[in-house]
Amino acid sequence: MLARRGTSLTAMALAVTAVFSTPAMAEWKPDKPINIIVPWSAGGSTDQVTRVVAPILEEALGTPIVIVNQPGASGSIGTKAALDAPRDGYTWTANAIANNATYSVTGMIEGTSINDYYVMLHVANVPVVSVNADKDYTDFGAFLEAMKTGDVKIGTAGVNSSGGMAMAAIKEAAGGDELSARMVTYDGGNPAVLAAASGEVDATTQLATEQTEMIKAGKLRSLAVLSDKPLEVEGLDAIPPITQWLPDMPVAPDYFGVFIPVGAPDEVYETVGKVWEEKVMTSEAMMAYASERGAVFDPSFGQAAMDRAMPVVIAEACARVSRGEAVLDPSEIGITCPTE
């Protein structure tokens, strides 16, 4: 039975909207370094893109930005550390927004939801199914059959990571119990990808941004992207959409970004939002990163970012229920799951 908690997302959303739609406020001038906690190991998708955006923020705000890698428990340890830090504007976090929005649904962090953050998004990422280059699978259909009949090991960064959620979604779309593939968990997307490239595991379902170097180096063979359209990556052949084999599989863009816990002075959010709009949303470095790594540069901030993120948030929260992974009903944090 799902636990229940009396938090109203609607009420919280109104409060957050009120804070971030107030008239122009004093400019925030930080007087010490800002820490961005990346709750995954170095080299993974979140770490990569945060290290691209951090120098842009650093220059605009005139203060050092320190990236702190704090992996563990599918990103929940570092995320909780950011939530537990003083709400003074000097401790932020970075992640896929669906993770931050659903940690309470799986019981990893109690009493949290998407409305605990001021949201700034930069790229949308997509998982890719890739196998070790020495394996014989030539397309996703062949690999899917192997997942049904053999002891296939797939490396991910954990059940709450993009790779873990991708693997669960594939199982669900392909018939669930028919698949015998085993997930092997690592401390981040980069270690999971390296495990697949070295042959320690057979495959990975982590994000394209984490895999492109190994694919280009011939260590991994990409079979399908979790999308309804082919993925174009600079220097690679187009990766076919998974819907070519699983036509009814639901797919939604997985948005990544930087998040500031609510409760800091209003001028923090006003200033950083302005910097995001003027510097990050026009950044050639961010555009180049997306093009080279197989991400979609689609920046937004504030309420616009919240609205953009909700489809993947709803999809992931409700998938937790259908897979029996939820300990909290998503409705308790304002997420209404669609009915059949």
mmCIF file of N, CA and C in Angstrom, residues 61 101 262:
data_model
loop_
_atom_site.group_PDB
_atom_site.id
_atom_site.type_symbol
_atom_site.label_atom_id
_atom_site.label_comp_id
_atom_site.label_asym_id
_atom_site.label_seq_id
_atom_site.Cartn_x
_atom_site.Cartn_y
_atom_site.Cartn_z
ATOM 1 N N LEU A 61 28.452 35.854 -12.550
ATOM 2 C CA LEU A 61 28.177 36.185 -11.146
ATOM 3 C C LEU A 61 29.406 36.736 -10.426
ATOM 4 N N ALA A 101 12.292 15.249 -8.774
ATOM 5 C CA ALA A 101 10.843 15.299 -8.591
ATOM 6 C C ALA A 101 10.256 14.003 -8.062
ATOM 7 N N VAL A 262 14.633 26.250 -2.686
ATOM 8 C CA VAL A 262 13.874 27.440 -2.320
ATOM 9 C C VAL A 262 14.176 27.820 -0.874
#
